[in-house]
XYZ file of C-alpha atoms in Angstrom:
741
model
C -0.031 -0.021 -0.030
C 1.560 3.193 -1.044
C 0.958 6.727 0.230
C -1.424 9.051 -1.317
C 0.357 12.324 -2.004
C 1.492 15.213 -3.649
C 3.326 17.203 -6.235
C 5.861 15.641 -8.431
C 9.501 15.458 -7.751
C 11.763 17.378 -10.049
C 12.037 15.120 -13.159
C 15.319 13.895 -14.529
C 16.344 14.978 -17.969
C 15.357 11.492 -19.346
C 11.989 11.670 -17.688
C 11.400 15.134 -18.936
C 11.283 13.696 -22.530
C 8.762 11.107 -21.539
C 5.192 11.705 -22.502
C 3.105 12.913 -19.676
C -0.325 12.731 -21.105
C -2.267 9.853 -19.881
C -3.484 7.787 -22.831
C -7.304 7.811 -23.461
C -7.561 6.011 -26.802
C -7.088 2.787 -25.010
C -10.548 3.075 -23.347
C -12.022 3.246 -26.909
C -10.014 0.124 -27.819
C -11.096 -1.637 -24.672
C -14.808 -0.731 -25.266
C -14.393 -1.974 -28.951
C -12.934 -5.313 -27.680
C -15.516 -5.685 -25.073
C -18.310 -5.060 -27.675
C -16.665 -7.454 -30.113
C -16.211 -10.188 -27.443
C -19.803 -9.679 -26.405
C -21.193 -9.806 -29.857
C -19.146 -12.941 -30.637
C -20.389 -14.631 -27.528
C -24.069 -13.613 -28.193
C -23.832 -14.966 -31.769
C -22.198 -18.123 -30.598
C -24.547 -18.602 -27.835
C -27.520 -18.067 -30.133
C -26.366 -20.502 -32.626
C -25.246 -23.213 -30.287
C -27.261 -22.997 -27.160
C -30.619 -21.208 -27.964
C -32.389 -24.284 -29.159
C -29.988 -27.281 -29.858
C -30.764 -30.466 -31.724
C -33.669 -32.187 -29.948
C -35.586 -35.448 -30.568
C -38.147 -35.339 -33.456
C -41.057 -35.712 -30.909
C -39.976 -32.603 -28.954
C -42.759 -30.303 -30.243
C -46.130 -30.002 -28.606
C -49.494 -31.248 -29.690
C -50.729 -30.641 -33.186
C -52.944 -27.536 -33.743
C -55.688 -26.662 -36.142
C -55.217 -27.573 -39.807
C -58.032 -25.620 -41.494
C -55.575 -23.488 -43.577
C -53.773 -26.479 -44.997
C -55.024 -27.158 -48.541
C -56.533 -30.509 -49.039
C -54.466 -31.168 -52.088
C -51.438 -30.886 -49.867
C -52.793 -33.040 -47.137
C -53.540 -35.824 -49.562
C -50.707 -35.156 -51.983
C -47.049 -35.944 -52.403
C -44.192 -35.223 -49.935
C -42.649 -32.510 -52.167
C -44.483 -29.215 -51.882
C -44.039 -26.333 -54.314
C -45.715 -22.914 -54.904
C -47.193 -23.072 -51.421
C -47.607 -19.146 -51.281
C -49.573 -19.151 -54.576
C -51.033 -22.255 -56.191
C -49.818 -25.141 -54.160
C -48.981 -28.402 -55.773
C -47.140 -31.540 -54.745
C -45.033 -34.285 -56.356
C -44.941 -38.006 -55.512
C -41.910 -40.208 -55.795
C -41.696 -42.423 -58.811
C -42.722 -46.116 -58.388
C -40.122 -48.468 -57.068
C -37.919 -45.468 -56.183
C -36.441 -44.730 -52.745
C -35.103 -41.297 -51.836
C -32.994 -41.737 -48.743
C -32.795 -38.555 -46.653
C -30.659 -37.910 -43.601
C -31.386 -35.055 -41.104
C -29.448 -33.136 -38.393
C -25.927 -33.578 -39.739
C -23.187 -33.515 -40.492
C -21.677 -35.291 -37.590
C -17.925 -35.967 -37.406
C -18.485 -39.535 -36.226
C -21.668 -40.911 -37.896
C -21.908 -39.006 -41.133
C -18.538 -40.421 -42.566
C -19.719 -43.948 -41.656
C -22.991 -43.381 -43.413
C -21.291 -42.018 -46.490
C -19.006 -45.115 -46.538
C -22.082 -47.379 -46.461
C -23.640 -45.381 -49.363
C -20.511 -45.411 -51.384
C -20.097 -49.210 -51.002
C -23.551 -49.739 -52.251
C -23.365 -47.019 -54.919
C -26.261 -45.053 -53.566
C -26.926 -41.257 -53.601
C -28.967 -39.593 -50.953
C -30.115 -36.230 -49.816
C -28.729 -34.717 -46.615
C -30.678 -31.955 -44.915
C -28.023 -30.227 -42.880
C -28.132 -27.988 -39.884
C -26.284 -24.635 -40.157
C -24.449 -24.924 -36.899
C -23.098 -28.372 -37.873
C -22.061 -27.080 -41.361
C -20.082 -24.366 -39.563
C -18.476 -26.841 -37.197
C -17.673 -29.387 -39.959
C -17.510 -27.706 -43.445
C -15.169 -30.552 -44.761
C -17.923 -33.106 -44.209
C -20.357 -31.012 -46.230
C -17.856 -30.736 -48.998
C -17.415 -34.490 -48.938
C -21.296 -35.057 -49.159
C -21.300 -32.826 -52.317
C -18.163 -34.403 -53.704
C -19.625 -37.892 -53.391
C -22.490 -36.920 -55.603
C -25.127 -36.575 -52.789
C -27.668 -33.672 -52.668
C -27.758 -30.995 -50.013
C -30.998 -29.622 -48.411
C -31.241 -27.244 -45.463
C -32.711 -28.155 -42.098
C -32.568 -24.644 -40.414
C -29.524 -23.100 -38.551
C -30.140 -24.105 -34.984
C -32.797 -26.802 -35.376
C -35.692 -24.980 -33.907
C -39.390 -25.690 -34.393
C -39.814 -22.921 -37.105
C -43.619 -22.892 -36.490
C -42.873 -21.384 -33.001
C -40.647 -18.695 -34.266
C -41.388 -15.106 -35.497
C -41.225 -14.608 -39.208
C -37.972 -12.676 -38.971
C -36.451 -15.585 -36.973
C -37.508 -18.043 -39.655
C -35.903 -15.931 -42.340
C -32.725 -15.593 -40.298
C -32.656 -19.443 -39.702
C -33.016 -20.136 -43.475
C -30.653 -17.400 -44.623
C -27.853 -18.269 -42.295
C -28.070 -21.962 -43.181
C -27.942 -21.208 -46.814
C -24.913 -18.933 -46.306
C -23.143 -21.569 -44.318
C -23.675 -24.169 -47.140
C -22.620 -21.648 -49.770
C -19.448 -20.811 -47.866
C -18.578 -24.444 -47.323
C -19.383 -25.912 -50.661
C -19.846 -23.081 -53.160
C -23.435 -24.179 -54.005
C -26.959 -23.186 -52.898
C -30.032 -25.456 -52.576
C -33.609 -24.898 -52.916
C -34.605 -27.921 -50.796
C -35.868 -27.445 -47.254
C -37.035 -29.836 -44.585
C -38.336 -27.885 -41.459
C -37.159 -29.486 -38.249
C -39.732 -31.743 -36.454
C -41.753 -32.199 -39.625
C -42.974 -35.531 -40.800
C -45.705 -36.485 -43.359
C -48.349 -34.355 -45.155
C -51.229 -35.321 -43.023
C -49.513 -34.209 -39.923
C -49.329 -30.470 -40.978
C -51.167 -27.917 -39.038
C -51.852 -24.313 -39.728
C -48.520 -23.130 -38.062
C -46.584 -25.629 -40.161
C -48.355 -24.371 -43.275
C -47.296 -20.759 -42.566
C -43.737 -21.893 -42.337
C -44.066 -23.653 -45.781
C -45.726 -20.602 -47.261
C -42.909 -18.249 -46.047
C -40.246 -20.736 -47.266
C -41.943 -20.876 -50.721
C -41.873 -17.077 -50.856
C -38.089 -17.205 -50.172
C -37.617 -19.751 -53.106
C -37.712 -23.041 -51.244
C -39.279 -26.327 -51.941
C -40.438 -28.226 -48.959
C -39.613 -31.862 -48.647
C -41.502 -34.037 -46.140
C -41.222 -37.739 -45.681
C -43.410 -40.824 -46.434
C -41.610 -43.278 -44.124
C -39.972 -42.381 -40.802
C -37.320 -45.015 -39.783
C -37.620 -43.505 -36.256
C -33.931 -44.226 -35.765
C -33.650 -41.258 -33.426
C -35.452 -43.343 -30.777
C -32.801 -46.065 -31.136
C -35.347 -48.857 -31.105
C -32.994 -51.438 -32.416
C -31.752 -52.414 -35.875
C -34.576 -54.765 -36.691
C -37.307 -52.087 -35.870
C -35.453 -49.480 -37.964
C -35.340 -51.856 -40.939
C -39.120 -52.542 -40.487
C -39.957 -48.813 -40.403
C -37.807 -47.979 -43.435
C -38.966 -50.827 -45.671
C -41.761 -49.904 -48.148
C -44.964 -51.965 -48.389
C -45.759 -52.468 -52.045
C -44.182 -50.783 -55.029
C -44.932 -47.156 -54.236
C -41.898 -44.809 -54.234
C -40.942 -43.503 -50.850
C -38.948 -40.616 -49.222
C -37.362 -42.297 -46.178
C -36.371 -40.276 -43.202
C -33.162 -41.204 -41.243
C -30.583 -39.252 -39.170
C -26.877 -38.960 -39.437
C -26.469 -36.768 -36.254
C -28.125 -35.852 -32.947
C -26.907 -38.780 -30.904
C -25.606 -42.254 -31.177
C -26.369 -43.393 -34.742
C -24.724 -46.838 -34.647
C -28.125 -48.592 -35.120
C -28.722 -46.305 -38.122
C -25.487 -47.327 -39.723
C -26.071 -51.070 -39.070
C -29.632 -50.858 -40.299
C -28.592 -48.962 -43.417
C -26.026 -51.591 -44.273
C -28.683 -54.172 -44.310
C -31.422 -52.101 -45.842
C -29.706 -51.029 -49.133
C -28.880 -54.516 -50.524
C -32.237 -55.836 -49.299
C -34.314 -53.123 -51.154
C -32.065 -53.461 -54.218
C -32.809 -57.133 -54.271
C -36.517 -56.288 -54.162
C -36.201 -54.196 -57.311
C -36.038 -50.660 -55.761
C -33.643 -48.130 -57.021
C -32.237 -45.186 -54.983
C -32.132 -41.581 -55.995
C -31.916 -38.180 -54.658
C -35.078 -36.220 -53.908
C -34.955 -34.241 -57.066
C -34.405 -37.271 -59.235
C -36.956 -39.222 -57.431
C -39.834 -36.745 -58.235
C -38.379 -35.440 -61.546
C -37.584 -31.941 -60.232
C -35.164 -29.647 -62.064
C -31.834 -29.441 -60.401
C -32.299 -27.648 -57.084
C -28.668 -27.293 -56.255
C -26.838 -24.622 -58.158
C -23.402 -22.860 -57.936
C -23.534 -19.939 -55.567
C -22.629 -16.319 -56.493
C -19.296 -14.946 -55.399
C -20.947 -12.573 -52.793
C -22.848 -15.345 -51.107
C -19.875 -17.628 -51.096
C -17.757 -14.897 -49.449
C -20.409 -14.066 -46.892
C -20.752 -17.853 -46.117
C -17.053 -18.109 -45.645
C -17.013 -15.069 -43.396
C -19.883 -16.526 -41.317
C -18.176 -19.880 -40.878
C -14.922 -18.200 -39.799
C -16.604 -15.879 -37.379
C -18.648 -18.709 -35.762
C -15.597 -21.002 -35.736
C -13.609 -18.120 -34.054
C -16.460 -17.913 -31.513
C -16.349 -21.652 -30.802
C -12.604 -21.325 -30.314
C -13.047 -18.283 -28.143
C -15.601 -19.944 -25.863
C -13.301 -22.927 -25.415
C -10.436 -20.661 -24.577
C -12.497 -18.663 -22.201
C -13.729 -21.889 -20.622
C -10.205 -22.970 -20.005
C -9.104 -19.528 -18.699
C -12.123 -19.548 -16.248
C -11.313 -22.965 -14.959
C -7.649 -22.021 -14.578
C -8.503 -18.705 -12.919
C -10.848 -20.528 -10.637
C -8.332 -23.125 -9.769
C -5.717 -20.582 -9.134
C -7.961 -18.395 -6.992
C -9.067 -21.376 -4.863
C -5.414 -22.480 -4.519
C -4.418 -18.921 -3.573
C -7.226 -18.854 -0.914
C -6.154 -22.098 0.572
C -2.403 -21.067 0.721
C -3.261 -17.701 2.116
C -5.482 -19.172 4.950
C -2.911 -21.884 5.719
C 0.019 -19.421 5.822
C -2.085 -16.896 7.856
C -2.821 -19.681 10.421
C 0.924 -20.637 10.573
C 1.923 -17.010 10.836
C -0.416 -16.452 13.775
C 1.112 -19.271 15.762
C 4.616 -18.351 14.790
C 3.948 -14.809 16.051
C 2.456 -16.166 19.295
C 5.657 -18.104 19.900
C 7.796 -15.054 18.961
C 5.938 -12.975 21.412
C 6.369 -15.504 24.181
C 10.034 -15.685 23.874
C 10.540 -12.245 22.219
C 12.588 -11.192 19.218
C 15.500 -10.548 21.630
C 16.265 -8.059 24.296
C 13.429 -5.390 24.419
C 14.066 -2.511 22.132
C 13.855 0.730 24.278
C 16.094 3.185 22.358
C 14.439 6.447 21.052
C 13.020 6.433 17.566
C 12.925 9.091 14.953
C 9.456 9.559 13.459
C 9.426 11.181 10.036
C 6.207 12.754 8.849
C 6.323 13.969 5.276
C 3.547 16.495 4.820
C 2.112 18.320 1.886
C -1.094 20.306 2.455
C -1.970 18.062 5.490
C -3.569 20.801 7.633
C -6.771 18.778 7.990
C -5.077 15.865 9.781
C -1.577 16.862 10.735
C -2.470 17.865 14.302
C -4.183 14.454 14.976
C -1.207 12.675 13.608
C 1.467 14.595 15.617
C -0.522 14.353 18.888
C -1.115 10.624 18.568
C 2.758 10.175 17.894
C 3.598 12.289 21.031
C 1.038 10.032 23.060
C 3.290 6.993 22.272
C 4.532 4.940 25.207
C 7.889 4.693 23.489
C 10.489 7.597 23.287
C 10.041 9.367 19.927
C 11.708 12.312 18.208
C 9.299 13.621 15.678
C 10.406 15.288 12.360
C 7.747 16.938 10.268
C 9.002 17.791 6.799
C 6.762 20.327 5.138
C 7.105 19.728 1.442
C 6.128 23.164 0.170
C 2.519 23.053 1.564
C 0.319 25.994 0.546
C -2.244 25.428 3.278
C -0.144 26.440 6.281
C 0.681 22.876 7.388
C 4.036 23.911 8.836
C 2.625 27.002 10.634
C -0.165 24.844 12.124
C 2.367 22.325 13.614
C 4.556 25.115 14.965
C 1.609 26.940 16.589
C 0.800 23.870 18.677
C 4.095 24.474 20.621
C 4.738 20.800 20.799
C 8.174 19.065 20.993
C 8.222 18.553 17.183
C 10.940 19.565 14.762
C 9.588 21.203 11.670
C 11.681 21.320 8.429
C 10.479 23.376 5.487
C 11.494 22.619 1.907
C 10.352 23.544 -1.605
C 7.908 21.084 -3.104
C 10.032 18.164 -4.350
C 7.906 15.130 -3.792
C 7.499 12.562 -0.946
C 10.684 10.782 -1.546
C 12.718 13.964 -1.274
C 10.749 14.797 2.002
C 11.589 11.388 3.457
C 15.087 11.776 2.519
C 15.382 15.130 4.135
C 13.892 13.746 7.295
C 16.279 10.801 7.168
C 19.233 13.218 6.831
C 18.085 15.015 9.927
C 17.453 11.855 11.928
C 19.851 11.045 14.827
C 18.388 7.668 15.865
C 19.403 4.194 14.653
C 15.642 3.392 14.094
C 13.334 5.363 11.904
C 9.535 5.215 11.692
C 7.786 6.672 8.676
C 4.156 7.800 8.876
C 1.776 9.774 6.557
C 0.404 13.069 7.569
C -3.055 11.769 7.555
C -2.512 8.841 9.825
C -2.696 8.463 13.556
C -0.969 5.895 15.705
C -2.227 4.080 18.787
C -0.323 4.524 22.044
C 1.647 1.303 21.663
C 2.211 1.412 17.897
C 5.814 2.742 17.877
C 6.854 0.501 20.685
C 5.270 -2.596 18.963
C 6.665 -1.941 15.538
C 10.266 -1.552 16.593
C 10.560 -4.697 18.722
C 11.505 -7.053 15.723
C 14.804 -4.881 15.392
C 16.107 -6.867 18.259
C 16.903 -9.410 15.427
C 19.876 -7.918 13.720
C 18.660 -9.502 10.435
C 15.488 -7.414 10.253
C 15.847 -4.211 8.231
C 12.298 -3.014 8.015
C 8.901 -3.818 9.741
C 5.454 -3.361 8.123
C 2.715 -2.186 10.495
C -1.052 -2.797 10.225
C -2.790 0.112 8.363
C -6.460 0.305 9.118
C -9.217 2.372 7.560
C -10.611 5.005 9.874
C -13.517 6.485 7.958
C -15.299 3.205 7.292
C -18.865 4.316 7.985
C -19.970 4.520 4.291
C -20.384 1.755 1.836
C -17.169 2.736 0.089
C -15.338 2.932 3.346
C -16.497 -0.502 4.373
C -15.396 -1.925 1.068
C -11.824 -0.522 1.501
C -11.814 -1.785 5.201
C -12.627 -5.310 3.834
C -9.931 -4.911 1.301
C -7.257 -3.883 3.780
C -8.154 -6.671 6.243
C -8.650 -9.483 3.703
C -6.452 -8.430 0.927
C -3.512 -6.559 2.171
C -3.084 -8.051 5.684
C -3.514 -11.551 4.689
C -1.105 -11.185 1.900
C 1.423 -9.530 4.283
C 1.225 -12.684 6.499
C 1.969 -14.776 3.419
C 4.885 -12.503 2.391
C 6.229 -12.506 5.854
C 6.203 -16.302 6.214
C 7.745 -16.627 2.646
C 10.326 -13.911 3.469
C 9.498 -11.887 0.319
C 7.650 -8.819 1.675
C 7.278 -6.402 -1.388
C 5.828 -3.347 0.494
C 6.139 -1.699 3.834
C 3.277 0.809 3.697
C 4.026 4.473 3.922
C 1.257 4.871 6.459
C 3.117 2.749 9.049
C 6.572 1.420 8.558
C 9.805 1.140 10.612
C 13.397 0.897 9.201
C 16.922 0.669 10.324
C 18.584 3.897 9.386
C 21.659 2.015 8.405
C 19.631 -0.145 5.892
C 18.044 2.914 4.346
C 21.427 4.625 3.801
C 22.878 1.450 2.389
C 20.320 1.407 -0.445
C 20.647 5.126 -1.101
C 17.574 6.262 0.741
C 14.148 6.561 -0.763
C 14.112 6.550 -4.529
C 12.092 8.976 -6.598
C 12.123 6.874 -9.784
C 8.795 5.173 -9.126
C 5.488 6.415 -7.783
C 5.317 3.611 -5.252
C 8.330 4.767 -3.278
C 7.431 2.379 -0.331
C 7.287 -0.621 -2.587
C 10.484 0.396 -4.393
C 12.276 0.960 -1.095
C 11.107 -2.406 0.377
C 12.133 -4.365 -2.631
C 15.572 -2.591 -2.487
C 15.981 -3.658 1.134
C 15.097 -7.243 0.330
C 17.497 -7.352 -2.535
C 20.123 -5.809 -0.189
C 19.760 -8.933 2.046
C 17.622 -7.457 4.846
C 14.651 -9.308 6.218
C 11.298 -7.387 6.184
C 8.614 -8.665 8.656
C 4.992 -7.856 9.438
C 3.784 -6.803 12.859
C 0.000 -6.872 12.881
C -0.245 -5.449 16.273
C 1.355 -2.130 15.229
C -1.893 -0.321 14.183
C -2.218 2.938 12.441
C -5.489 4.572 11.424
C -5.618 6.264 8.014
C -8.157 8.076 5.996
C -9.372 6.199 2.905
C -10.860 7.985 -0.088
C -14.443 8.889 0.395
C -15.457 9.075 -3.311
C -15.023 6.822 -6.387
C -12.966 9.535 -8.162
C -10.526 9.854 -5.291
C -10.310 6.040 -4.929
C -9.592 5.718 -8.610
C -6.764 8.269 -8.481
C -5.249 6.714 -5.378
C -5.373 3.138 -6.636
C -4.226 4.092 -10.161
C -1.071 5.515 -8.699
C -0.512 2.584 -6.391
C -0.903 0.114 -9.207
C 1.128 2.057 -11.665
C 3.920 2.549 -9.073
C 3.887 -1.122 -8.233
C 4.324 -2.003 -11.854
C 7.283 0.408 -12.079
C 8.910 -1.189 -9.004
C 8.330 -4.696 -10.250
C 10.049 -3.758 -13.564
C 12.851 -1.960 -11.739
C 13.602 -4.961 -9.583
C 12.910 -7.679 -12.189
C 16.611 -8.724 -11.744
C 15.702 -10.408 -8.434
C 14.160 -13.259 -10.424
C 17.515 -14.599 -11.232
C 19.336 -13.755 -7.945
C 19.972 -15.867 -4.976
C 19.323 -15.458 -1.270
C 16.845 -12.817 -0.121
C 16.713 -11.150 -3.420
C 15.810 -14.540 -5.099
C 13.023 -15.063 -2.676
C 11.666 -11.611 -3.429
C 11.870 -12.259 -7.235
C 10.696 -15.827 -7.518
C 8.085 -15.533 -4.692
C 7.068 -12.044 -4.253
C 7.207 -10.685 -7.814
C 5.587 -13.700 -9.352
C 2.872 -13.521 -6.795
C 2.259 -9.796 -7.611
C 2.314 -10.483 -11.335
C -0.183 -13.266 -11.085
C -2.597 -12.005 -8.633
C -2.350 -8.243 -8.972
C -1.781 -7.916 -12.702
C -2.764 -10.965 -14.832
C -5.942 -12.092 -13.061
C -7.287 -8.525 -12.809
C -6.615 -8.161 -16.539
C -8.641 -11.246 -17.143
C -11.556 -10.099 -14.914
C -13.576 -8.274 -17.503
C -13.502 -11.329 -19.805
C -14.535 -13.540 -16.911
C -17.557 -11.231 -16.143
C -18.635 -11.126 -19.816
C -18.303 -15.007 -19.974
C -20.314 -15.243 -16.747
C -23.120 -13.202 -18.388
C -22.837 -15.553 -21.379
C -23.356 -18.475 -19.116
C -26.398 -17.053 -17.497
C -27.968 -16.430 -20.910
C -26.973 -19.563 -22.847
C -25.524 -22.195 -20.545
C -26.986 -23.507 -17.248
C -27.817 -20.344 -15.239
C -28.305 -22.337 -12.025
C -24.789 -23.716 -12.359
C -23.295 -20.276 -13.060
C -25.115 -18.897 -10.000
C -23.979 -21.867 -7.928
C -20.441 -21.208 -8.989
C -20.742 -17.558 -8.094
C -22.302 -18.278 -4.657
C -19.490 -20.841 -3.936
C -16.845 -18.250 -4.853
C -18.731 -15.712 -2.619
C -18.905 -18.251 0.247
C -15.139 -18.850 -0.234
C -14.544 -15.131 0.044
C -16.869 -14.875 3.164
C -14.894 -17.742 4.913
C -11.659 -16.032 4.157
C -12.964 -12.669 5.385
C -14.367 -14.117 8.624
C -10.947 -15.666 9.377
C -9.015 -12.416 8.460
C -11.308 -10.293 10.588
C -10.842 -12.631 13.427
C -7.042 -12.469 13.075
C -7.232 -8.702 13.019
C -9.661 -8.553 15.912
C -12.226 -6.815 13.867
C -15.992 -7.140 14.168
C -17.406 -9.074 11.088
C -20.338 -6.746 10.597
C -19.016 -5.005 7.466
C -18.823 -8.300 5.653
C -22.433 -8.022 4.769
C -21.475 -5.695 1.977
C -19.146 -8.337 0.468
C -21.645 -9.386 -2.268
C -22.058 -5.760 -3.324
C -18.329 -5.255 -3.402
C -18.117 -7.897 -6.239
C -20.396 -5.848 -8.465
C -19.020 -2.399 -8.044
C -15.685 -2.216 -6.220
C -14.108 -5.248 -7.999
C -14.889 -3.778 -11.408
C -13.330 -0.473 -10.425
C -10.142 -2.291 -9.251
C -9.642 -4.221 -12.386
C -10.201 -1.158 -14.533
C -7.487 0.530 -12.553
C -5.155 -2.305 -13.340
C -6.008 -2.066 -17.086
C -5.397 1.649 -17.030
C -2.125 1.266 -15.179
C -0.763 -1.467 -17.474
C -1.706 0.489 -20.628
C -0.042 3.623 -19.190
C 3.102 1.696 -18.374
C 3.221 -0.154 -21.739
C 2.571 3.148 -23.670
C 5.515 4.802 -22.016
C 3.426 7.576 -20.451
C 4.364 8.936 -17.067
C 1.749 9.427 -14.303
C 1.807 12.479 -12.173
C 1.437 12.410 -8.355
C -2.173 13.139 -7.326
C -2.860 14.242 -3.739
C -5.823 12.659 -2.011
C -8.575 14.855 -0.510
C -8.448 15.090 3.218
C -11.462 14.904 5.335
C -10.206 15.658 8.921
C -12.090 12.670 10.342
C -9.178 11.333 12.365
C -9.015 11.449 16.181
C -6.340 10.696 18.722
C -7.042 7.201 20.284
C -9.059 7.346 23.480
C -6.865 6.991 26.650
C -3.714 8.501 25.066
C -2.036 11.085 27.254
C -1.908 13.975 24.783
C 0.291 16.847 25.507
C -0.866 20.365 25.092
C -4.387 21.934 24.996
C -7.690 20.301 24.567
C -8.063 18.316 21.364
C -11.042 16.331 19.963
C -10.687 12.701 21.045
C -12.534 9.650 20.115
C -16.261 9.370 21.040
C -16.204 7.581 24.362
C -19.258 5.590 23.085
C -17.055 3.901 20.485
C -14.841 0.861 21.146
C -11.494 2.184 22.215
C -9.557 0.218 19.630
C -11.222 2.208 16.756
C -10.050 5.793 16.672
C -12.416 6.962 13.939
C -15.660 8.708 13.668
C -18.881 7.278 12.426
C -20.395 10.655 11.272
């Protein structure tokens, strides 16, 4: 957690040539990508999951049939001119037109084609558009083998239940898919769930009339093998075998499920019917129709190819997103388990450490450096809380060119505080000024908008009894947590920051000592050249430098500091944007730790990898995950998606309850956790996107000072020197030095 601060340090000559305008075009690009992804998923979802291929008995009861012409009801199975003067055609005597619906299928269609080839039989295949898109090579093989193509709608819906525009879309998209895959168009149509002429009702007839107006000839069946029910090979043979010499259009299926019985029955049916004197022909040949399949125009062929490529890309995208979601989910669950286990171990390790101590008690005086830029709203509370410490402190307030009288305010208090003024040069320069003026071996750094509890300084310096420790991170807590945004940040501090710090402490790879509450060996700071101004996350940069220099950095959760959090979304955005961007800078600056040994290697291969994975890559995937979740609600199993979300939320809640228990916090704010997932989470991943784009584009972000609210109070019970000063409301628990107003 970095500090929220102030005016820019004087840029170096190299940085002065760097572009300082924050890029905005990437938001347009992100919006375009989001819309493109959403459109692709909507199209893919519609074509694959809106209806799906169902059994041929899936439709409801038959309706009224008063509008169906009697000559159609009692006529042949091929219907033409339905919209004007309907007429039908019957199949020639001793002729069988084999038809196959619902394909092509990568398993069963090739086997059926092999059987037809061995028996020198040509058939008619009524294909489903989505199957054509998925397997265009099979459609090309059907045509190349001399078989006839008809269309069977795009998503296999009951066309009679659709609006007219949806029917047109189904037929047009299927025709384009066939044109793109084979270079031909067909005038043959078999509506899904259709059967014989005498089964037509008024709704079915409206479909046939609309199809006729679009140039299609409707092909029904005279015998249904009912192979979709898988009744057994003998039953399929009986259903498909004609009685007498009349010609037949036989309905079978090459997709929609296990078609092994169909293949076996077809192998026996063809030689049997040939032996009985039947010949096999395509539908058009069987009824004497002019060629219904013609070469397509260039425009339709190109549109069809584009449709196939777009939908294939959508299929690939859905598979990829599915894999990413599973991977992200697995990694998140693994992270949760690791964080909880390490937090538990860290707790008991700290209990053992407290019993035996870090070593001899550290009682030597400590310099407390308070960099201040326009901190008049909270500086008095901060200084008085430091002076109330039960450990000897020497306070240095470095006024970094404030324009609101911060330095004058501190001096007017007539407290034992040293005030140093300097021209505005940035927080790192202010800290280095304080460090140069410090006389103690230990230094505590604290923000000007932060108050300490009475024992914070004493607690945070005790780990320095171990000579290997170079820095100690305290426990920064949100003071103004009364509003919804404050509660969300409070949850984030307790669950996110503090659980992670326990993990980093146990793994000896602490990447950040927060500017709000951190303690350092002055010797260690001087050894790494003080506080660097080359990144906006000076606390993260400094901590990584100490780790690479061989110092151990630990976390002391009992050293509490209360800080003001942003009270508006705009302020929160600016703060987190700077934090994230600065962290990226620090990670890049210290990337060499990945190949180093010792403490530096632990930072690189543990700390940096963890930050990259969970604070950069996963947030970058978050928008895609959210879009895919909406896709799942619309087109997949919504109960399953909701169940997964509730399971994830439950996991977060369990982690939150344990984290709040470790921090001694009341769990009441956790009721806002579900809302946090819908608003706060989205804001945070947009911050990461903005930061990554800014970093990659080479732009440089300016310091942005956070608005102060003056809500901090000195902890109750502290012996505060000087005159009267507002303390904590005595009605509030004493461990919470903040207001609820």
